[in-house]
Short mmCIF file of C-alpha atoms and ligand atoms in Angstrom, two decimals:
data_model
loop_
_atom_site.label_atom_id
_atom_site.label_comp_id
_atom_site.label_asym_id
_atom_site.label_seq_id
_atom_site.Cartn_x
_atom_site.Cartn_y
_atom_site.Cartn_z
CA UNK P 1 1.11 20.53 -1.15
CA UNK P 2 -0.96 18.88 -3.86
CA UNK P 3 -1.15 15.21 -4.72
CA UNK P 4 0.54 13.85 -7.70
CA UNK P 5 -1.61 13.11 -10.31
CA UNK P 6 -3.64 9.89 -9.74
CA UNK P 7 -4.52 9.62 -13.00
CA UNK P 8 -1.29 8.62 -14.52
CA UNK P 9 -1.59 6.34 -17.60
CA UNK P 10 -1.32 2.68 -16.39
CA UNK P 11 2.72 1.59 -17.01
CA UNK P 12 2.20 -2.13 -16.08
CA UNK P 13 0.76 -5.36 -16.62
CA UNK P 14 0.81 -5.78 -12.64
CA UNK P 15 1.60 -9.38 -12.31
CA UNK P 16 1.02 -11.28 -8.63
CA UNK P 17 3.24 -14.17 -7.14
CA UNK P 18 2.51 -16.28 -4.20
CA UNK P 19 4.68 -17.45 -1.70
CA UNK P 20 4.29 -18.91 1.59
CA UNK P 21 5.59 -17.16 4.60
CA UNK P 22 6.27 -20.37 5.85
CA UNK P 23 9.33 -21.20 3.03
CA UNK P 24 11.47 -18.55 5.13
CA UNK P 25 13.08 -18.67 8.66
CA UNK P 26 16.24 -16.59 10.08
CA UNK P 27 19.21 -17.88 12.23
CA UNK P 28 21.95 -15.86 13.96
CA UNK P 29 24.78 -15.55 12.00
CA UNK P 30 26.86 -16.13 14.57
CA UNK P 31 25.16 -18.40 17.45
CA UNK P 32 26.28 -15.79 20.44
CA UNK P 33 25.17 -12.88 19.15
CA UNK P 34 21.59 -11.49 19.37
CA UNK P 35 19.13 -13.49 16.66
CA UNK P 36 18.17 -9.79 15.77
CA UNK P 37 21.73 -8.17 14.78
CA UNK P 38 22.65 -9.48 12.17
CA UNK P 39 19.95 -12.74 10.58
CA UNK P 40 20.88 -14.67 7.75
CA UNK P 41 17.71 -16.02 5.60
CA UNK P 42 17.01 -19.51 5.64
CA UNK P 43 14.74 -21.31 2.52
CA UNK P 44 13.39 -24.48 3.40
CA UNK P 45 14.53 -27.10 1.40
CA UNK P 46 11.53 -28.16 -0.73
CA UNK P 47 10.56 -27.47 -4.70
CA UNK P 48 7.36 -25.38 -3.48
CA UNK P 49 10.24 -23.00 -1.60
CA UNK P 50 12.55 -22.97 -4.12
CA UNK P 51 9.98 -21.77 -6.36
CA UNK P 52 8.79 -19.40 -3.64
CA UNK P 53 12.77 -17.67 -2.87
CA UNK P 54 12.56 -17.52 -7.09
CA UNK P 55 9.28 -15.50 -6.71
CA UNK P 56 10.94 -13.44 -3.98
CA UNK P 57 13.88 -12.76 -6.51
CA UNK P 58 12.15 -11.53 -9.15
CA UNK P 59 10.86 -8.74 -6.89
CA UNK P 60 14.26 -8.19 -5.59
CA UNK P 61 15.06 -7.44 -9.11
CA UNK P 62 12.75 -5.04 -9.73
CA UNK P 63 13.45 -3.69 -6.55
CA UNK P 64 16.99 -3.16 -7.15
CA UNK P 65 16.13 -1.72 -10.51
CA UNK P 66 14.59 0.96 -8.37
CA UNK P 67 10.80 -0.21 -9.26
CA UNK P 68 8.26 -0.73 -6.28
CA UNK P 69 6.17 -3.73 -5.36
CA UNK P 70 3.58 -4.56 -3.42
CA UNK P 71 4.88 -7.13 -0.64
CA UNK P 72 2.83 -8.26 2.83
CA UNK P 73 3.81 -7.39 6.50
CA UNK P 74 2.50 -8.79 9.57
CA UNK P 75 0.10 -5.23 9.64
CA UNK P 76 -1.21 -4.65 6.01
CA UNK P 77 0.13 -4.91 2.52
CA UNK P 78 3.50 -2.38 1.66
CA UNK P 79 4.23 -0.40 -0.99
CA UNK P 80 8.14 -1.24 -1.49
CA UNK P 81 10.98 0.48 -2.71
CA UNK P 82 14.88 0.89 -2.38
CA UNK P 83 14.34 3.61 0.21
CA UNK P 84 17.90 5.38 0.03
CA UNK P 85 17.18 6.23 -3.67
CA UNK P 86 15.14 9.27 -4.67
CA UNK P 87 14.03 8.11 -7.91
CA UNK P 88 12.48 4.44 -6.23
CA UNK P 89 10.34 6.38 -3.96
CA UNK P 90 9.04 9.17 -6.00
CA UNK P 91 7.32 6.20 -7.81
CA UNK P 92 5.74 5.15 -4.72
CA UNK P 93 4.50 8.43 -4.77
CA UNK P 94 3.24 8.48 -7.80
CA UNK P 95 1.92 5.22 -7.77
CA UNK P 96 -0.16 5.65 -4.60
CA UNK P 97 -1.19 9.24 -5.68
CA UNK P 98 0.41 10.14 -2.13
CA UNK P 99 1.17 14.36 -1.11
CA UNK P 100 4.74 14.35 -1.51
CA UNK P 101 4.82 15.77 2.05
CA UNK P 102 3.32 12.83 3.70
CA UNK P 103 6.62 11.04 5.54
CA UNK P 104 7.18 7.27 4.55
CA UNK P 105 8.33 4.13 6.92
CA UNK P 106 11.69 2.89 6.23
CA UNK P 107 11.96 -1.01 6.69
CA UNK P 108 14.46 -2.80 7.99
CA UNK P 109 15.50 -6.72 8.63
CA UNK P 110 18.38 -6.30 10.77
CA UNK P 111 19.57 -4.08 14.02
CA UNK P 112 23.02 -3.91 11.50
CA UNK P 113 20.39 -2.20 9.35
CA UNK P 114 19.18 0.00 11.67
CA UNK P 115 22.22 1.48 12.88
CA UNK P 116 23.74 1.40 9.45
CA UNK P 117 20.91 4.76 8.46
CA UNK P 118 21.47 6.43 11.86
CA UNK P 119 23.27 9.67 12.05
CA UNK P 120 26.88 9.13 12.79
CA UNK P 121 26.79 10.96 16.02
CA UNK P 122 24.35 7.86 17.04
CA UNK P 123 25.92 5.06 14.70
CA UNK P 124 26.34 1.75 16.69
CA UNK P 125 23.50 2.77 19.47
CA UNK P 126 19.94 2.28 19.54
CA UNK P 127 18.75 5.31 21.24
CA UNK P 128 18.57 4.51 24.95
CA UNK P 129 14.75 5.61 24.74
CA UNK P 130 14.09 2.68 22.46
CA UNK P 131 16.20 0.23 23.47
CA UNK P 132 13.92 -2.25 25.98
CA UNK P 133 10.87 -1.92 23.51
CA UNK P 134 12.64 -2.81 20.61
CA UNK P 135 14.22 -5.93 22.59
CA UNK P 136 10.89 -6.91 23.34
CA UNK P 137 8.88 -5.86 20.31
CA UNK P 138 10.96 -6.09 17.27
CA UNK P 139 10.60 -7.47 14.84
CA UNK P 140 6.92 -6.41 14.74
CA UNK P 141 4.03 -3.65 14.67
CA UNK P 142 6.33 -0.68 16.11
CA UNK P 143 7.48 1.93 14.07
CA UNK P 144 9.64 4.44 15.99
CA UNK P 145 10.86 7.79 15.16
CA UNK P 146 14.50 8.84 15.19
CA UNK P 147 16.63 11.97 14.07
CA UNK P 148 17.24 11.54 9.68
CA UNK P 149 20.80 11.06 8.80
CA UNK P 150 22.18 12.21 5.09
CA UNK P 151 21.70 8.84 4.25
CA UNK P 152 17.86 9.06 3.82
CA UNK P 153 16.53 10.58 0.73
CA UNK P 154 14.57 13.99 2.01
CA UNK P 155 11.58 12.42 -0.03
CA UNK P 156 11.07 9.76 2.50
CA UNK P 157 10.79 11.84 5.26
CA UNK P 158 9.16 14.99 3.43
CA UNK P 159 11.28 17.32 4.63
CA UNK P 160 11.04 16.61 8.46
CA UNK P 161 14.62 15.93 10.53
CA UNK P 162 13.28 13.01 11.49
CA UNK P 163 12.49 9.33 9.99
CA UNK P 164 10.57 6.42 10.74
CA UNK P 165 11.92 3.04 11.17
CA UNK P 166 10.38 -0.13 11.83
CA UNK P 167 11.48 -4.12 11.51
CA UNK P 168 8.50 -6.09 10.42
CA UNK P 169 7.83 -9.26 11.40
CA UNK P 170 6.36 -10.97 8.57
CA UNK P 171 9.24 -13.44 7.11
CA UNK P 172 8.29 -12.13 3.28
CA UNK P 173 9.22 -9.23 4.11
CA UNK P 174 12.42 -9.73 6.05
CA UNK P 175 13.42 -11.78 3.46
CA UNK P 176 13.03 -9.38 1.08
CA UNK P 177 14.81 -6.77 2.68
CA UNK P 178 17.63 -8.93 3.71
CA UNK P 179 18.25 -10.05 -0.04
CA UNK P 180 18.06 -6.65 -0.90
CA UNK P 181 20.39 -5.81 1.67
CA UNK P 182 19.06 -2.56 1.71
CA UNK P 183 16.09 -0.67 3.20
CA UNK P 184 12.94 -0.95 1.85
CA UNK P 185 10.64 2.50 2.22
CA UNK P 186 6.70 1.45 2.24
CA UNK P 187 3.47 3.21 2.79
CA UNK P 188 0.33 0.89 2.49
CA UNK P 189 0.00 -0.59 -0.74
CA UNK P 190 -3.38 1.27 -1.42
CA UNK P 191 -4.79 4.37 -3.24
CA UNK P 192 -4.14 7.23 -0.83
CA UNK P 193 -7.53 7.90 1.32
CA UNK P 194 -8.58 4.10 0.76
CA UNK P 195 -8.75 1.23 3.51
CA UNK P 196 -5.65 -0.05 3.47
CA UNK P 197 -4.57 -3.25 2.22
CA UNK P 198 -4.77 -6.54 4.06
CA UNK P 199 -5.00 -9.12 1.39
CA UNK P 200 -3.14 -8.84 -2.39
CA UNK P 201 -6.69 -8.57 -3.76
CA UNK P 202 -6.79 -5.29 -2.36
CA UNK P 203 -3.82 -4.09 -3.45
CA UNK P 204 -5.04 -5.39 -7.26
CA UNK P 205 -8.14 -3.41 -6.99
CA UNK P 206 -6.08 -0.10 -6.27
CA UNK P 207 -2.77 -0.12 -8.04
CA UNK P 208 -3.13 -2.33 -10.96
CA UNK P 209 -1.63 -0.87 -13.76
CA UNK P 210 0.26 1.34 -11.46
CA UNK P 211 2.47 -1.10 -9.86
CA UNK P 212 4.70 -4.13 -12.06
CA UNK P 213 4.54 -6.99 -8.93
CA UNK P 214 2.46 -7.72 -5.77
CA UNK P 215 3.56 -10.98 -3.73
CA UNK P 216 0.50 -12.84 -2.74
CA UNK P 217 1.77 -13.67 1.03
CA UNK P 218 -2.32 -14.86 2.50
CA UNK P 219 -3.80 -12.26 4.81
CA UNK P 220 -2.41 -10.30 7.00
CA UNK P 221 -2.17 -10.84 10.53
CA UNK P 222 -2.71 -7.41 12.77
CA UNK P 223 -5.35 -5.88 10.20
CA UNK P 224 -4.22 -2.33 11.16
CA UNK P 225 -0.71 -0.40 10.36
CA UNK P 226 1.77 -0.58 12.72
CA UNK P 227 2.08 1.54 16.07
CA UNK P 228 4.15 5.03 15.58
CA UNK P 229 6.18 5.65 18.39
CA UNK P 230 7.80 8.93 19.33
CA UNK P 231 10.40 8.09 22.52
CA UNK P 232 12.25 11.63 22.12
CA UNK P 233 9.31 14.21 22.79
CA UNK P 234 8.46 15.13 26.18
CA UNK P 235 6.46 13.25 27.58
CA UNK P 236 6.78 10.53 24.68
CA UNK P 237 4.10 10.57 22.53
CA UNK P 238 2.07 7.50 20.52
CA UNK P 239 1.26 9.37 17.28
CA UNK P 240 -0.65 6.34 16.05
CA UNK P 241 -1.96 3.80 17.91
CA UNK P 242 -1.31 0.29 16.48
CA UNK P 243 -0.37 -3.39 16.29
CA UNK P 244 1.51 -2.99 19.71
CA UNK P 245 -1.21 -1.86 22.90
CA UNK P 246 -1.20 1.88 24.52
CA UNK P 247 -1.46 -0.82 27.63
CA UNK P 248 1.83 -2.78 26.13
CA UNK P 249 4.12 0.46 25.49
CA UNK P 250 2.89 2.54 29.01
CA UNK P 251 4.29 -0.67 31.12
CA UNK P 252 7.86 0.23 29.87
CA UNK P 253 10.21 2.00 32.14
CA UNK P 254 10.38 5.58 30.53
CA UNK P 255 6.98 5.18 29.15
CA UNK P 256 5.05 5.49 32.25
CA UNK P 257 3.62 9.07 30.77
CA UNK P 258 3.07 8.41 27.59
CA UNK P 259 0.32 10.40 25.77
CA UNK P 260 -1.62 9.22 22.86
CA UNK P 261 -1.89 11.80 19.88
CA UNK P 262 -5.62 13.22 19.56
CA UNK P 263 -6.97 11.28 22.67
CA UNK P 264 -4.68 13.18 25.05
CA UNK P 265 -3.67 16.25 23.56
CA UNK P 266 -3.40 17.92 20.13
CA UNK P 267 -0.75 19.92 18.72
CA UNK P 268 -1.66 22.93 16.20
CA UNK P 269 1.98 22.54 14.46
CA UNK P 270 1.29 19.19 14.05
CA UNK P 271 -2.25 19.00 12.95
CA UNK P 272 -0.94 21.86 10.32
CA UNK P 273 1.85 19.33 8.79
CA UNK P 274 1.14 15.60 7.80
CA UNK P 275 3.83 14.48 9.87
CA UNK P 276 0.57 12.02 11.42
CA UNK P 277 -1.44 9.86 10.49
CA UNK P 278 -4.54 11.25 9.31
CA UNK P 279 -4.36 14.86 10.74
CA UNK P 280 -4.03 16.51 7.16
CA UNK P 281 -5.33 14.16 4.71
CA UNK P 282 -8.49 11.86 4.60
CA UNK P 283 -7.71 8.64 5.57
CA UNK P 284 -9.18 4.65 5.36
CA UNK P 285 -12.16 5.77 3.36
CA UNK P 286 -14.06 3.24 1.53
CA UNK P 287 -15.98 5.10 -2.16
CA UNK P 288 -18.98 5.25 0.44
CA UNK P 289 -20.69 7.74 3.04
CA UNK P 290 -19.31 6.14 7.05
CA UNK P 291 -21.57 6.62 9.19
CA UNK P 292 -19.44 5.51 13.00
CA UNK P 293 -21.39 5.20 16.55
CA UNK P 294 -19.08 5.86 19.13
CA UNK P 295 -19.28 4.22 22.29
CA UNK P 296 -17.52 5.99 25.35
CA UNK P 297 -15.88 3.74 28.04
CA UNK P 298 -13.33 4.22 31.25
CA UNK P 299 -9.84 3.93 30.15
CA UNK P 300 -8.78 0.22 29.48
CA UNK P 301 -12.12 -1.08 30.31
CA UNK P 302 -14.84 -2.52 27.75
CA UNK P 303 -18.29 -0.74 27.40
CA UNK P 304 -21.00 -2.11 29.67
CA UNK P 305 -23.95 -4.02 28.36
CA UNK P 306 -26.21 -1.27 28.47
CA UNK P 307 -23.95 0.96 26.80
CA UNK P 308 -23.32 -1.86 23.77
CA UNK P 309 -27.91 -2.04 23.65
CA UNK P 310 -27.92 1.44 23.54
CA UNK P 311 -25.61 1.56 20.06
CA UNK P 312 -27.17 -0.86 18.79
CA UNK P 313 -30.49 0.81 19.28
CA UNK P 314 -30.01 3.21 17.46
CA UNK P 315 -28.15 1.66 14.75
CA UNK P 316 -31.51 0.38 13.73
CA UNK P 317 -32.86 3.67 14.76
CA UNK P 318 -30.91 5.01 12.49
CA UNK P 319 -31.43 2.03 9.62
CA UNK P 320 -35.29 2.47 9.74
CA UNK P 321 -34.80 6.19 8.97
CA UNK P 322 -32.73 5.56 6.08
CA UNK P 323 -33.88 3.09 4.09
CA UNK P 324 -36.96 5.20 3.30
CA UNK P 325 -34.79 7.18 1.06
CA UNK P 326 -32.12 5.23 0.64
CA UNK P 327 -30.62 4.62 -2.92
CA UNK P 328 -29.20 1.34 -1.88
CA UNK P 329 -29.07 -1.52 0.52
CA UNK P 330 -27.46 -0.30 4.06
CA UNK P 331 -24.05 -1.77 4.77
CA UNK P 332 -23.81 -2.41 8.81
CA UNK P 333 -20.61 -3.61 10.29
CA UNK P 334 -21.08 -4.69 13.54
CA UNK P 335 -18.85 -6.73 16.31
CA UNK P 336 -21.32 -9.84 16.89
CA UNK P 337 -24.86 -10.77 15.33
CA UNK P 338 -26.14 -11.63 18.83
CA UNK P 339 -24.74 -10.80 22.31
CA UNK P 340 -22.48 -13.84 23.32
CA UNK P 341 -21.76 -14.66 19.51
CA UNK P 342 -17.80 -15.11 18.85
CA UNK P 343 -17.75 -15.64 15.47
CA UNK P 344 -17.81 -13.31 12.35
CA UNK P 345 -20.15 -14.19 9.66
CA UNK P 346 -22.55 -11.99 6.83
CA UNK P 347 -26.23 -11.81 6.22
CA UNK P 348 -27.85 -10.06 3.79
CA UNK P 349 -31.98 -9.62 3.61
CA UNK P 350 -32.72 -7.47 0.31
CA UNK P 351 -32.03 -4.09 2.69
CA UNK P 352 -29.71 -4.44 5.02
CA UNK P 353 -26.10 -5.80 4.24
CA UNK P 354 -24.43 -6.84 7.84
CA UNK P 355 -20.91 -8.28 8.41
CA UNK P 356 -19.93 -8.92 11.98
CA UNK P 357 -16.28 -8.48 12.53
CA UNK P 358 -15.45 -10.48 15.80
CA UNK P 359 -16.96 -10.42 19.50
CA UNK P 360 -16.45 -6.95 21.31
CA UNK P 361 -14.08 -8.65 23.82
CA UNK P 362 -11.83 -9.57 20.92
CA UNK P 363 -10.47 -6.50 19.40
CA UNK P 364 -7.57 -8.07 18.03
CA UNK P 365 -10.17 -9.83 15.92
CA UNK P 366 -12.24 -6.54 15.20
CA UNK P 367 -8.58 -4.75 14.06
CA UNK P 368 -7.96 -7.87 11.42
CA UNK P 369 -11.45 -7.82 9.73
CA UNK P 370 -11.49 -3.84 9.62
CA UNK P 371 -10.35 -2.60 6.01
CA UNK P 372 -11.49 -6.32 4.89
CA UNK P 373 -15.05 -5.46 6.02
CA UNK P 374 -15.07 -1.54 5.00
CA UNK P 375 -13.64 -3.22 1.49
CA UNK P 376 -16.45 -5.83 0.73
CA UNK P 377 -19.48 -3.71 2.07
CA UNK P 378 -18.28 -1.11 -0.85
CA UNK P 379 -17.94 -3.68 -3.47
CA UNK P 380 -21.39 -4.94 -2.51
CA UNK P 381 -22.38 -1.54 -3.51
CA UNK P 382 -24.27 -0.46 -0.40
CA UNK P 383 -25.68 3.21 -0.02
CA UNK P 384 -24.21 3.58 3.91
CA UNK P 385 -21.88 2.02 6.10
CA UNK P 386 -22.93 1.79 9.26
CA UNK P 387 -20.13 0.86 12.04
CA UNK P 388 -20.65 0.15 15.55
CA UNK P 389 -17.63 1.52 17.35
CA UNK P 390 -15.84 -0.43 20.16
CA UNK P 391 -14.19 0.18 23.35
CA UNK P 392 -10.99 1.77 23.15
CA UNK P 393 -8.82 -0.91 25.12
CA UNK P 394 -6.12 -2.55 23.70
CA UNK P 395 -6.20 -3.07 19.79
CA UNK P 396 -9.77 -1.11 20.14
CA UNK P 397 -7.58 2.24 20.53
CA UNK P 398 -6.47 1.33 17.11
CA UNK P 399 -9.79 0.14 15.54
CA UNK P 400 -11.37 3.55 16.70
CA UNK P 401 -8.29 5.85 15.77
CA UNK P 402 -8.77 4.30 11.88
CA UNK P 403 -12.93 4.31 12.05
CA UNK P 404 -12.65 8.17 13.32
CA UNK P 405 -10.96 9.19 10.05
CA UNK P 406 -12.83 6.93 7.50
CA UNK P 407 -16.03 8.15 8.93
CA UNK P 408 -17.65 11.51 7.65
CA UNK P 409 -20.36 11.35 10.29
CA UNK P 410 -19.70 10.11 13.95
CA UNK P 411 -22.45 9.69 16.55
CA UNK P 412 -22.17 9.86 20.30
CA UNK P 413 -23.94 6.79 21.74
O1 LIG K 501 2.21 -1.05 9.48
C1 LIG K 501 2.65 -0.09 8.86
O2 LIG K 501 3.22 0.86 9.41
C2 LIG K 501 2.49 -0.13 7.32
C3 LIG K 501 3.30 -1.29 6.78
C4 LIG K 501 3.32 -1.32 5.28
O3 LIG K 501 4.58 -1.27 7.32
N1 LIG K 501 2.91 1.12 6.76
C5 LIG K 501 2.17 2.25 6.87
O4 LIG K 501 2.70 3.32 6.20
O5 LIG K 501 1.15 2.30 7.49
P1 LIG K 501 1.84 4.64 5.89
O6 LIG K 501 2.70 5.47 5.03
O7 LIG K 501 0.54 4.24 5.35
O8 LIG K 501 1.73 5.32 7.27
C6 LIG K 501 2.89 5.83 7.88
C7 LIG K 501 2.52 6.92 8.80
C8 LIG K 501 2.16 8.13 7.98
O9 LIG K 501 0.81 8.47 8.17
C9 LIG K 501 3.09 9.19 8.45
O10 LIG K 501 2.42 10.39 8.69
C10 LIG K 501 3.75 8.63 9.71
O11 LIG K 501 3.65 7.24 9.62
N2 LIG K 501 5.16 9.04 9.70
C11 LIG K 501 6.13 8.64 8.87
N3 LIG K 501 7.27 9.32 9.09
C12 LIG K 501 7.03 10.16 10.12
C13 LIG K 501 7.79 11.14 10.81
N4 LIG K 501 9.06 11.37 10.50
N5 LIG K 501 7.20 11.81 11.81
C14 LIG K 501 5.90 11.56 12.15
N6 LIG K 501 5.12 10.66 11.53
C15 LIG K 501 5.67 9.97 10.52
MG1 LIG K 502 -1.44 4.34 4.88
#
């Protein structure tokens, strides 16, 4: 299926509003039932709040008049819109120059919510498969998949019987949702192939003109997009690794065989339809050639110090070569300037352009500073990027899941 035009004539003067996460809380509606069923929002009672809820209400507005706009979750920024109406998503669509065909995550800020989009056959029950998980990691980075009821526009989904449903964290956007008081469908808020989004910068750069509103909400926290969780194939399946750990979803009772998508297995149907992350389309790319060393390690452990010299090696290897010819300065991204080193930090010597993300044992760090770091390498108009992969434990499995797909050359260290 072809992507819509991504050359549309710019619509908007995109405007951005900040507000602080911190103006926001939630509180049981009724103090015996579970915080999660049904929250009610709570605005801190200070002038700088007020002003933020009035920020928030303006994009409600828009929102409600079917329009989408750019908001932040605790993973990256979203690309928001009234997700049971047709017309509100084809413009996220449009907006994002997405394939039609490419599923969308439906956002929601209450368990009410959730149940409220099931089919009726399942209406008032979390499926039993999801049940412990989402007590334990909602609201946050886990998007799950369940069987599509009527209620869901087949745009959202792209045609496929089922949908994906997460609660997010991030009190922006649960606030948002909950004064919508309906869910909100949102792909990242960037130019289909690109990094995605982590600050409203980003989101400028790609969709301005595009897009009428992008709350400013800081950073965000994971750096990657949320975990996609499939509980009803057999075995269960991880179909992107995320925000919540291989490590963190394996320890739950039913989960003991879960299989990751790509690292375990590979399904021809699947890689055929764009029902995944990154199997049909390119993905994460930055306007500039990725060049990603890949470092092999035993499951859930680091890579050994010799293994970490090695890559770096012939990184410079590699850098030496290049710069002979190259038309440019050589972007490197690398996890640490100098073994030990637990800061980030850039340096920049007339060739080589090097931002270190965070220390290899940190790849909760590594996953934050990703699309940043792909993002500001590019704008410093480097010729390469050179990334030096990590271990694939924890948050790494996610860091090397989004490098794979941005990269157009990976080499085996
Ligand atoms: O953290 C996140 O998940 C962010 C924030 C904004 O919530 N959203 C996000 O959306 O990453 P997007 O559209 O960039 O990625 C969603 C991925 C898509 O690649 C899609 O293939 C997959 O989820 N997906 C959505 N619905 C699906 C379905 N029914 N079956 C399988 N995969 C699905
Ligand atoms: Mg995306």
């Amino acid at each position: 299926m072809s992507a819509p035009a991504a050359c549309s004539p710019s619509r908007f003067a995109t405007e951005i509003l900040s507000a602080d996460p911190e103006s926001f809380s939630f509180a049981p509606r009724d103090p015996a039932e579970s915080p999660l069923l049904r929250p009610v929002l709570q605005v801190k009672d200070s002038p700088k709040a007020q002003q933020d809820h009035a920020s928030l209400l303006r994009a409600v507005e828009l929102l409600r008049s079917n329009e989408p706009v750019a908001i932040p979750t605790e993973t990256v920024y979203g690309l928001a819109a009234n997700a049971l109406s047709p017309e509100a998503v084809a413009k996220i669509f449009l907006a994002k120059g997405r394939p039609s065909d490419n599923p969308l995550i439906i956002h929601v800020s209450s368990i009410e919510m959730l149940l409220s989009i099931l089919p009726s056959e399942l209406s008032h029950r979390i499926p039993q498969v999801y049940q412990a998980l989402i007590d334990r990691h909602w609201p946050g980075p886990l998007t799950i998949l369940v069987p599509r009821s009527s209620k869901i526009p087949k745009q959202v989904t792209g045609g496929h019987d089922t949908v994906a449903v997460r609660f997010p964290s991030h009190p922006i956007a649960r606030a948002l949702i909950s004064l919508c008081g309906f869910p909100l469908a949102a792909p990242s808020a960037n130019t289909s192939g690109r990094p995605s989004p982590t600050l409203a910068g980003h989101v400028f750069a790609d969709l301005q003109g595009r897009i009428p509103l992008i709350i400013d909400g800081g950073s965000c926290d994971s750096g990657v997009e949320s975990t996609v969780l499939d509980g009803f194939a057999t075995p269960p399946a991880i179909l992107r690794p995320g925000g919540i750990t291989y490590e963190q979803i394996k320890a739950f009772e039913g989960m003991e065989n879960v299989r990751v998508y790509r690292r375990d297995y590979v399904d021809e149907a699947l890689e055929a339809a764009p029902t995944t992350p990154g199997m049909k389309y390119r993905h994460y790319s930055p306007n500039v050639e990725v060049v990603l060393f890949e470092v092999s390690s035993t499951e859930g452990h680091l890579p050994n110090e010799a293994v970490l010299s090695k890559r770096r090696a012939m990184v410079q290897t590699e850098i030496t070569k290049r710069l002979e010819s190259s038309p440019g300065p050589i972007g490197v991204l690398r996890t640490w300037f100098a073994a030990g080193d637990t800061e980030g930090g850039f340096r920049y010597d007339g060739n080589v352009a090097e931002l270190a993300l965070g220390a290899e044992s940190d790849p909760h760090k590594v996953a934050q500073e990703l699309f940043k770091g792909l993002r500001e390498l590019e704008e410093r108009k480097v010729a390469y990027i050179f990334v030096e992969g990590i271990g694939e434990k924890g948050e790494g499995l996610a860091v090397m899941n989004r490098l794979r797909k941005a990269a157009s050359t990976v080499v085996s260290v």
